[in-house]
Coordinates of C-alpha atoms in Angstrom, one line a residue:
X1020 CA -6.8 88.7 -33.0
X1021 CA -6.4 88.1 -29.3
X1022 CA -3.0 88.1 -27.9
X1023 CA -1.0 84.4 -28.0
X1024 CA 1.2 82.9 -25.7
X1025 CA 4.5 85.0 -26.6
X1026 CA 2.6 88.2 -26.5
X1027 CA 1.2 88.0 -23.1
X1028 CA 3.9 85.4 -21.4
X1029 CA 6.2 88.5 -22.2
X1030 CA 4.3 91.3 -20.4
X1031 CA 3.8 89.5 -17.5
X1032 CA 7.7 89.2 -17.6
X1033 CA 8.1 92.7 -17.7
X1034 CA 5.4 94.0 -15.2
X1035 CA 7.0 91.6 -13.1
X1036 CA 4.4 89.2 -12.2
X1037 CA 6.7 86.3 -12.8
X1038 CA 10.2 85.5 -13.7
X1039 CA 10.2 83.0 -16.5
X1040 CA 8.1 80.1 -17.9
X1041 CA 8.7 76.7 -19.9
X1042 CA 6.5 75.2 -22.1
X1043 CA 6.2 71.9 -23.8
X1044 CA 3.6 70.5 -26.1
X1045 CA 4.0 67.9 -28.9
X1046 CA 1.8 65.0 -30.2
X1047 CA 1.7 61.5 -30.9
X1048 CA 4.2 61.2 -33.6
X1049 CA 6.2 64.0 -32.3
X1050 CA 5.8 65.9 -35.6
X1051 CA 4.3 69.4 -33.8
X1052 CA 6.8 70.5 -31.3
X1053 CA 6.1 73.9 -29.4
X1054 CA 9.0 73.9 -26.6
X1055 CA 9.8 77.1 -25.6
X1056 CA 11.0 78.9 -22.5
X1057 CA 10.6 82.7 -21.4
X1058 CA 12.5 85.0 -19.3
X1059 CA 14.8 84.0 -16.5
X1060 CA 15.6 82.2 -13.1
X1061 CA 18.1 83.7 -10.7
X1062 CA 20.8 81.1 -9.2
X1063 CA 21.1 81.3 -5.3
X1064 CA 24.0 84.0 -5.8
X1065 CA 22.1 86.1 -7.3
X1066 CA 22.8 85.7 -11.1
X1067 CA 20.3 85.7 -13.5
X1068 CA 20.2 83.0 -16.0
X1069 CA 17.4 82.6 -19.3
X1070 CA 15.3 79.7 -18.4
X1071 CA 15.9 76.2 -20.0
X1072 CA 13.7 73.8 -20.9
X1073 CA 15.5 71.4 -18.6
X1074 CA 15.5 73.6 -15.8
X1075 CA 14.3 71.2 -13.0
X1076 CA 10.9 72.1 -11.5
X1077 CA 8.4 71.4 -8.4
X1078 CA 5.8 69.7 -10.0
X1079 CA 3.6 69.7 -6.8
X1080 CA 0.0 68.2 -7.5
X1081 CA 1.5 67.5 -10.9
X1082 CA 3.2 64.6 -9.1
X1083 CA -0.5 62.8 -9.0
X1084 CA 0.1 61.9 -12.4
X1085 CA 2.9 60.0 -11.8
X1086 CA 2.3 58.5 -8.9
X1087 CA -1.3 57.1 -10.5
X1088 CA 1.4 55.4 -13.3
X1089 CA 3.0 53.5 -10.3
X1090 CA -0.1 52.4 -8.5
X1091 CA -1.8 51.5 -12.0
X1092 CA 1.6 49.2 -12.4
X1093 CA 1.4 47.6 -9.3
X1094 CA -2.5 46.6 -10.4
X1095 CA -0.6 45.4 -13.2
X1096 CA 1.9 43.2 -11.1
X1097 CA -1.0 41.7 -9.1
X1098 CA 0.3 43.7 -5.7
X1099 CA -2.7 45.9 -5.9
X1100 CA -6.3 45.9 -6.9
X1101 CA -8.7 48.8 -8.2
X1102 CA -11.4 47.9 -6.1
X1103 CA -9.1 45.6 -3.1
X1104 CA -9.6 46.4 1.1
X1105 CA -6.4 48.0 1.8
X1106 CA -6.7 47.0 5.5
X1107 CA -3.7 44.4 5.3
X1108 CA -1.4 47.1 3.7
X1109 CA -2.5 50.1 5.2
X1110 CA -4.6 49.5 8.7
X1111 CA -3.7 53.2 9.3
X1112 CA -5.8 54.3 6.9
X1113 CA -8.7 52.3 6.8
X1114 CA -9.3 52.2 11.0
X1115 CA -9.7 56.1 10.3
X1116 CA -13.1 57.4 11.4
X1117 CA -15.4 59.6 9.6
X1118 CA -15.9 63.1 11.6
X1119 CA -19.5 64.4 11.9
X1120 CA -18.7 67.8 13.8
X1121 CA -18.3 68.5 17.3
X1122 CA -20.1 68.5 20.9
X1123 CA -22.2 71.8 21.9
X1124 CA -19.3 72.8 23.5
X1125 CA -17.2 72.2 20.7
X1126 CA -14.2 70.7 22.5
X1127 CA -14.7 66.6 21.3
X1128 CA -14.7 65.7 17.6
X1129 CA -18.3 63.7 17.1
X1130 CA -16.9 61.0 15.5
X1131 CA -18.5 57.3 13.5
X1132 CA -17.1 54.3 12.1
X1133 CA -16.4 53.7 8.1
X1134 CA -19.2 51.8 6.6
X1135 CA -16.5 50.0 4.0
X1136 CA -13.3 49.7 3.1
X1137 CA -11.1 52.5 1.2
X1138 CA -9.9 51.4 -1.8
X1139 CA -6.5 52.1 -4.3
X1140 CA -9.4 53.4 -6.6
X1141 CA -11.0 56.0 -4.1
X1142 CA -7.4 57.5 -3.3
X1143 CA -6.8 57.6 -6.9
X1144 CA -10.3 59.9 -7.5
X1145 CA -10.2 61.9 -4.1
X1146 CA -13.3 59.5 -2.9
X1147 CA -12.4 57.8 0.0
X1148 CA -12.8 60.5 2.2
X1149 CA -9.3 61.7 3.1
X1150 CA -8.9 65.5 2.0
X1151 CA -6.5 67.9 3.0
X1152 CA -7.2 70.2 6.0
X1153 CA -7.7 73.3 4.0
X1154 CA -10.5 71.7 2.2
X1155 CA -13.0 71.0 5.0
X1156 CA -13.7 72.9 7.9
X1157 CA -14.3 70.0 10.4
X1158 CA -11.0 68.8 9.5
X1159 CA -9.2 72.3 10.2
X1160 CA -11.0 72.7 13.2
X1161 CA -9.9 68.8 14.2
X1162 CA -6.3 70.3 13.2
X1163 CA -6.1 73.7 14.6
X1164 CA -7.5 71.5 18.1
X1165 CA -5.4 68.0 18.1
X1166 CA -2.2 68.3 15.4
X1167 CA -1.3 72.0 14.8
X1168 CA 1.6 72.6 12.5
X1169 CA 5.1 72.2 14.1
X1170 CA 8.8 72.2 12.5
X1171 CA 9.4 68.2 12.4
X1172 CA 9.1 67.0 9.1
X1173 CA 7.2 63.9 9.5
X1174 CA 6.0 61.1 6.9
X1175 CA 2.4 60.7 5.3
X1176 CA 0.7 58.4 8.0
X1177 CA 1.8 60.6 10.6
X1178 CA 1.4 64.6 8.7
X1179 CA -2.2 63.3 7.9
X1180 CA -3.4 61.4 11.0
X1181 CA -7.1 63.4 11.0
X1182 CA -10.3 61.7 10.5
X1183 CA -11.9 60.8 7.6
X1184 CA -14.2 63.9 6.1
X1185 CA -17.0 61.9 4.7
X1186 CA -17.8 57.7 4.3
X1187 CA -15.6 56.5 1.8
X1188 CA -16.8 56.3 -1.9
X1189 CA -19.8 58.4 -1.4
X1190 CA -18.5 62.2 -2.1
X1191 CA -15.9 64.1 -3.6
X1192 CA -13.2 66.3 -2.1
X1193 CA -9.6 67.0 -3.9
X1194 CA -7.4 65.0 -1.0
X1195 CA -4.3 63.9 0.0
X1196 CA -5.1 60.2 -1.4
X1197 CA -2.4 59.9 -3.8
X1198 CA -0.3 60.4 -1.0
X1199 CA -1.6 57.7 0.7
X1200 CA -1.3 55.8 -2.4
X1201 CA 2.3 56.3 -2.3
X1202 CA 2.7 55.2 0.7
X1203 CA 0.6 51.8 -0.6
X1204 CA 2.8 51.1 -3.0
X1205 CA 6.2 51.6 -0.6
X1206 CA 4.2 48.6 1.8
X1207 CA 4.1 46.8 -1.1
X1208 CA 7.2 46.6 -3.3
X1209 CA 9.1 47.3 -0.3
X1210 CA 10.7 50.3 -2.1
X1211 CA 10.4 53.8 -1.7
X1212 CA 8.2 55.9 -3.9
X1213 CA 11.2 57.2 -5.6
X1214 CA 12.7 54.0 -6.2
X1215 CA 9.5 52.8 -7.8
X1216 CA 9.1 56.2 -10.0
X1217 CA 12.6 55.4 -11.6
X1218 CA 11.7 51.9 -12.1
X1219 CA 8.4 52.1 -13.5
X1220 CA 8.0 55.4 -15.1
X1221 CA 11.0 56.9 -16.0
X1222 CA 13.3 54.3 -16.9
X1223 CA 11.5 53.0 -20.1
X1224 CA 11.2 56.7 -21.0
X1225 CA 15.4 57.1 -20.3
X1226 CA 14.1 60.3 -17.8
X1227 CA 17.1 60.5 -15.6
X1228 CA 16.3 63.8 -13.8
X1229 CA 13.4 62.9 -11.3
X1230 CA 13.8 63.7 -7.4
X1231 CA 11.8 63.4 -4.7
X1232 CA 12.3 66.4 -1.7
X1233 CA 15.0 67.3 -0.9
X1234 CA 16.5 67.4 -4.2
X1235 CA 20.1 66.3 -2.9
X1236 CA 21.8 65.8 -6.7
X1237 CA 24.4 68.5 -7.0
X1238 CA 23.6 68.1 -11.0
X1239 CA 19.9 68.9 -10.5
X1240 CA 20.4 71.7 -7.7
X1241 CA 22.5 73.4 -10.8
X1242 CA 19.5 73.6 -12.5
X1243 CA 16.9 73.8 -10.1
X1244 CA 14.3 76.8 -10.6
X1245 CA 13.1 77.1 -6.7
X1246 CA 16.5 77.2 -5.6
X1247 CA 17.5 81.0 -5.1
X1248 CA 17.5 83.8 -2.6
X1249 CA 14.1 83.9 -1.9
X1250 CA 13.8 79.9 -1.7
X1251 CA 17.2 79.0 -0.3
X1252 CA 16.1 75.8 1.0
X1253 CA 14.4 75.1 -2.5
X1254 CA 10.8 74.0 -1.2
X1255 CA 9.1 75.5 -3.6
X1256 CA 7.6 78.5 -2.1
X1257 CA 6.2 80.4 -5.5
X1258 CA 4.9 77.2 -7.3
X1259 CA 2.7 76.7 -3.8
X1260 CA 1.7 80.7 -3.4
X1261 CA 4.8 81.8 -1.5
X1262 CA 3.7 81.3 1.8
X1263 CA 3.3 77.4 2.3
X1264 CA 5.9 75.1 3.6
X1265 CA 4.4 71.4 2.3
X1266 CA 7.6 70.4 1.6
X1267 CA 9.8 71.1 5.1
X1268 CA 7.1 69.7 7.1
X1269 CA 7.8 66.4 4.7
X1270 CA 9.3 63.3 5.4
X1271 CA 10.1 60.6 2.6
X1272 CA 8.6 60.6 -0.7
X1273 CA 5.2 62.5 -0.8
X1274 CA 3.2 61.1 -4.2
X1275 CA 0.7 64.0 -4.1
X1276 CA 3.2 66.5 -4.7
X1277 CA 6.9 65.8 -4.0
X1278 CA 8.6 65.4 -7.1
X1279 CA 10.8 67.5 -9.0
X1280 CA 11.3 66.9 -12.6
X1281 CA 12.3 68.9 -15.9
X1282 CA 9.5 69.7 -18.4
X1283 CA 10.9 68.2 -21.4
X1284 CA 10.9 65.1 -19.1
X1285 CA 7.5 65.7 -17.7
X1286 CA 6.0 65.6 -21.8
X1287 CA 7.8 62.4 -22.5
X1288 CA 5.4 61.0 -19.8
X1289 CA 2.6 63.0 -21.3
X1290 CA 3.2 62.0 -25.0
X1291 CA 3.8 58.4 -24.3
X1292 CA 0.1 57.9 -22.5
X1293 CA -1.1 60.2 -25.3
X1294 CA 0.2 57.5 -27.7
X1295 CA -0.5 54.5 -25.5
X1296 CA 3.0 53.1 -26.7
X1297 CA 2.5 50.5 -23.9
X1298 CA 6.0 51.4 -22.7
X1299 CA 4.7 52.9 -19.2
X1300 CA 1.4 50.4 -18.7
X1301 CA -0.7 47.9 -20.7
X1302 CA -3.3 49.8 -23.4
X1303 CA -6.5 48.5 -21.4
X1304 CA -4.9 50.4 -18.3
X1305 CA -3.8 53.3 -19.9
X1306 CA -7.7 53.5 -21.5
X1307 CA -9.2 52.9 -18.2
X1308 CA -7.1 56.4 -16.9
X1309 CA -9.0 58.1 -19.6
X1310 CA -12.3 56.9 -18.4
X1311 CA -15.0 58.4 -15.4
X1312 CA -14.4 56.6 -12.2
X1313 CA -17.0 58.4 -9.8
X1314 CA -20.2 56.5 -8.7
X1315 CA -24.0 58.1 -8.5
X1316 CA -23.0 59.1 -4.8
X1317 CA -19.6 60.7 -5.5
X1318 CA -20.1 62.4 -8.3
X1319 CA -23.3 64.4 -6.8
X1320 CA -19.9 65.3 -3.9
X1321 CA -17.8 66.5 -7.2
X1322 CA -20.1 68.5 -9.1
X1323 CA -20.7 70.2 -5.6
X1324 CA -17.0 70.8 -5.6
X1325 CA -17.0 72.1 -9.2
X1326 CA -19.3 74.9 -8.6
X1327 CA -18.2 76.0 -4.8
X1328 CA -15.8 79.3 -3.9
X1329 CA -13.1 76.8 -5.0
X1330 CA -14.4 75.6 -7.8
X1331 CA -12.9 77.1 -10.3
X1332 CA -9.4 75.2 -8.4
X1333 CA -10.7 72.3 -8.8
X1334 CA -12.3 72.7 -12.8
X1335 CA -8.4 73.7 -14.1
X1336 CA -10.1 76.2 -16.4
X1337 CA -12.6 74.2 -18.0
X1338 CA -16.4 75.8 -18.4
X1339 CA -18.8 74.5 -15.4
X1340 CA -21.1 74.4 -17.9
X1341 CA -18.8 71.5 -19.5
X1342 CA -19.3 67.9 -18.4
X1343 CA -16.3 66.7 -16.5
X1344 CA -15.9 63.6 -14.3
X1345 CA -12.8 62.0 -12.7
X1346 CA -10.3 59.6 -14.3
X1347 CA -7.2 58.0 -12.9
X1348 CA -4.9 60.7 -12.8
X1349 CA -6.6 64.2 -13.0
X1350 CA -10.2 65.3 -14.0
X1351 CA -11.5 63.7 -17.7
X1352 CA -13.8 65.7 -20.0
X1353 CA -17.2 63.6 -20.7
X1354 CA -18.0 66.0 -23.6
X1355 CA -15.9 68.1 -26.2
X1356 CA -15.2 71.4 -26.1
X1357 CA -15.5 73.3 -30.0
X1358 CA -11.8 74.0 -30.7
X1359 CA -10.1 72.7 -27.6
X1360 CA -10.5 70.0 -25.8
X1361 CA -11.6 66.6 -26.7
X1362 CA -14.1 64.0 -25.1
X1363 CA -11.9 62.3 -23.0
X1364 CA -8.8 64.8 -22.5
X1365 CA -7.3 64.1 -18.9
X1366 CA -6.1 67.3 -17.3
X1367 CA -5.1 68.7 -14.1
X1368 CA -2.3 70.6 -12.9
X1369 CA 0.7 71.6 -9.8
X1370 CA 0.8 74.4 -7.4
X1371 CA -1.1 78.0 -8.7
X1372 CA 1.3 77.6 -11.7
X1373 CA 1.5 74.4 -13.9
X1374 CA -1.0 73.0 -15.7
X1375 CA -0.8 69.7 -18.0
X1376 CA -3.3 67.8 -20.7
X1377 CA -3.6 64.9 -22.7
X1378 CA -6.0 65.2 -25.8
X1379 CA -6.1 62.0 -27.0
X1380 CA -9.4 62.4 -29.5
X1381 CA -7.1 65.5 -30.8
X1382 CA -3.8 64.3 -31.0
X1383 CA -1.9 66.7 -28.5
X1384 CA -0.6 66.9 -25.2
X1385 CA 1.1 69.8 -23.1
X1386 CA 2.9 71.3 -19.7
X1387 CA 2.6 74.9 -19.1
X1388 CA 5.3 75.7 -16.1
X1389 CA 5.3 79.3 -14.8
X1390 CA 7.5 81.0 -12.4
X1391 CA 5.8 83.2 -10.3
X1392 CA 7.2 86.4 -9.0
X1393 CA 7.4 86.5 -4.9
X1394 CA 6.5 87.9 -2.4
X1395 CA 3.5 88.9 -3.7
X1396 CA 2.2 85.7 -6.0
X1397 CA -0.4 87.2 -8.4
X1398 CA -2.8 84.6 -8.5
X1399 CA -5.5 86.3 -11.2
X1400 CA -2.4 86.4 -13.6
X1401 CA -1.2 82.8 -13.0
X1402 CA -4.8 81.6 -14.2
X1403 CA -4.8 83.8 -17.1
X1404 CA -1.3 82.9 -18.0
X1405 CA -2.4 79.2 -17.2
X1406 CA -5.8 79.3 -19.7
X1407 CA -3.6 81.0 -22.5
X1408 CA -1.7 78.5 -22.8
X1409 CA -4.6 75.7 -22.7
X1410 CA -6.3 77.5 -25.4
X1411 CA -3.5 79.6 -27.6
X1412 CA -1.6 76.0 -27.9
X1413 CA -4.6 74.7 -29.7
X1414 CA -4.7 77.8 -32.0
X1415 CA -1.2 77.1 -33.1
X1416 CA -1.8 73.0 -33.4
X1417 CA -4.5 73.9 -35.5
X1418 CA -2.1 76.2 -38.0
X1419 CA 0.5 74.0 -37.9
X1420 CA -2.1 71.2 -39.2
X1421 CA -3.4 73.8 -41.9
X1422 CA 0.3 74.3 -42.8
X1423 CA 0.9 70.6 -43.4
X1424 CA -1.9 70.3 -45.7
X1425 CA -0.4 72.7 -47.8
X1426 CA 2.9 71.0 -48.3

């Protein structure tokens, strides 16, 4: 029988390859409950302590999620559209040109207008043509040339000022467009991101332990996993590889990645789109995340994506032989998977070591938080680590349902 989560979790514990994980999966009903933590986290003196499940984590790209659940209120509210110009709200972003590549002597960016508007909809599904810098080389090279990385934090419209990478709607690239969505929505309840996370998406869920960087609560820094010796500043430093500094160079709430949250907080927002309960959005909204949002044109841009040197990134450790599209949210399986995922299952995950879905078609949902060992972040084991819990979770779903029939 191949090795389950305990098993393996707890060697990579003791050959050191990280320091302690949380995991929480449940389903609709709240019936099957696997919450368990492994290991330890050491306090910024030093001290060892066994990981809790309300340990407070950096959710990084985890924080798309819940940034999606803001914009997809505002829709709600009548502030925003799907399928709206954003040129009134954010002219910043939608005078950006499309780069084409650079003169023989490669000195001037070749650069042409946008063809049509961006939409909340193509920042929601990475297809409006932002992308972060490490994702396309024109963009690096506009970068490493015009905006190289300095020490002052600065805020989203100003950290990611480049051109656009492609003409909005018609490709793919994983972005920084739900940062820009964030942004959308401060322009348009006039609150910041945070403010509008604890409004619309945790209070009805009574989550009470949410921070955007810096996390300044003295209760939360208590319990906050990337705040220790080798992270003094807490930024997160293992959850991004150990050598990335997203966070310092950060000003103001940053919905692609910013928050810090607990995992036994992070589920309650997992369970209750699992159950469409209606308590975070409307049911027609909440099905509408679940469905594939790419066009003809973009979608050609994200299978591309799926099957280059950073594909297996961007597939969160489903099969490329699997049909996957893009939801509102994180990537949405357009076929089952014998034994694990569903048709329909919305998944994506944080950093190189957190990883979340929603089964819907199978009744469960789960967060998978590791905490890598630095310096030296083993990336090969974070996957692995990462896909046993995607799969093993099923496995013990699936005996807990055999065990119920029985009773």
């Amino acid at each position: 029988m191949a090795e389950g989560i305990e098993t393996s979790f707890h060697a990579a514990i003791e050959a050191g390859k990280i320091n302690g994980a949380v995991i929480c999966a449940t389903n609709v009903k709240g019936h099957f409950i696997y919450d368990k933590t492994f290991g330890a986290r050491t306090l910024l003196s030093g001290e060892k302590v066994p990981q809790r499940l309300d340990d407070v984590l950096f959710l990084a790209s985890a924080t798309k999620l819940i940034t999606t659940i803001a914009a997809m209120k505002c829709v709600e509210q009548g502030l925003l559209s799907l399928d709206g110009d954003l040129s009134s709200i954010a002219p910043d972003l939608t005078a950006k040109q499309v780069i084409t590549g650079f003169s023989d002597h490669g000195e001037t960016p070749l650069l042409e207008p946008a063809k049509q508007p961006i939409t909340l909809e193509m920042l929601l599904t990475h297809t409006s043509g932002v992308a972060y810098n490490f994702t396309n080389p024109l963009i690096t090279k506009w970068c490493e040339k015009f905006d190289p990385p300095g020490d002052i934090p600065r805020p989203v419209e100003e950290a990611f000022r480049y051109p656009l990478a492609f003409q909005p709607g018609t490709s793919w690239m994983y972005s920084v467009g739900l940062d820009w969505a964030g942004k959308v929505i401060e322009r348009v309840t006039g609150r910041t991101l945070g403010e509008n996370v604890q409004q619309f998406v945790c209070d009805p869920l009574g989550i009470t332990d949410a921070q955007f960087y810096p996390v300044t609560r003295e209760d939360l820094r208590s319990r906050l996993v990337d705040l220790n010796p080798q992270d003094p500043h807490a930024y997160g430093r293992a959850v991004v590889g150990g050598s990335s500094d997203v966070n310092r160079r950060a000003q103001g709430n940053f919905g692609g990645h910013g928050l810090f949250m607990p995992a036994s907080d992070y589920i309650k927002v997992l369970r209750s789109l699992l159950a469409n309960d209606g308590k975070l959005l409307q049911p027609a909204t909440v099905n509408d995340m679940f469905q594939n949002h790419l066009g003809e044109e973009a979608d050609v841009g994200y299978q591309a994506a799926r099957t280059s040197p950073m594909g297996p990134f961007f597939r969160v450790g489903i099969d490329p032989e699997t049909t996957t599209g893009h939801g509102l949210g994180g990537v949405v399986t357009l076929e089952g998977v014998d034994g694990w995922y569903g048709e329909g299952t919305l998944t994506w995950g944080g950093g190189l070591s957190l990883a979340w879905f929603i089964d819907r078609k199978n009744d469960l949902c789960g967060i998978c938080a590791l905490q890598p060992a630095l310096p030296d972040v083993d990336v090969a084991i974070l996957e692995t680590l990462k896909q046993k819990f995607r799969r093993d979770i099923y496995r013990k779903h699936a005996a807990w349902k055999e065990q119920q029939q029985t009773v």
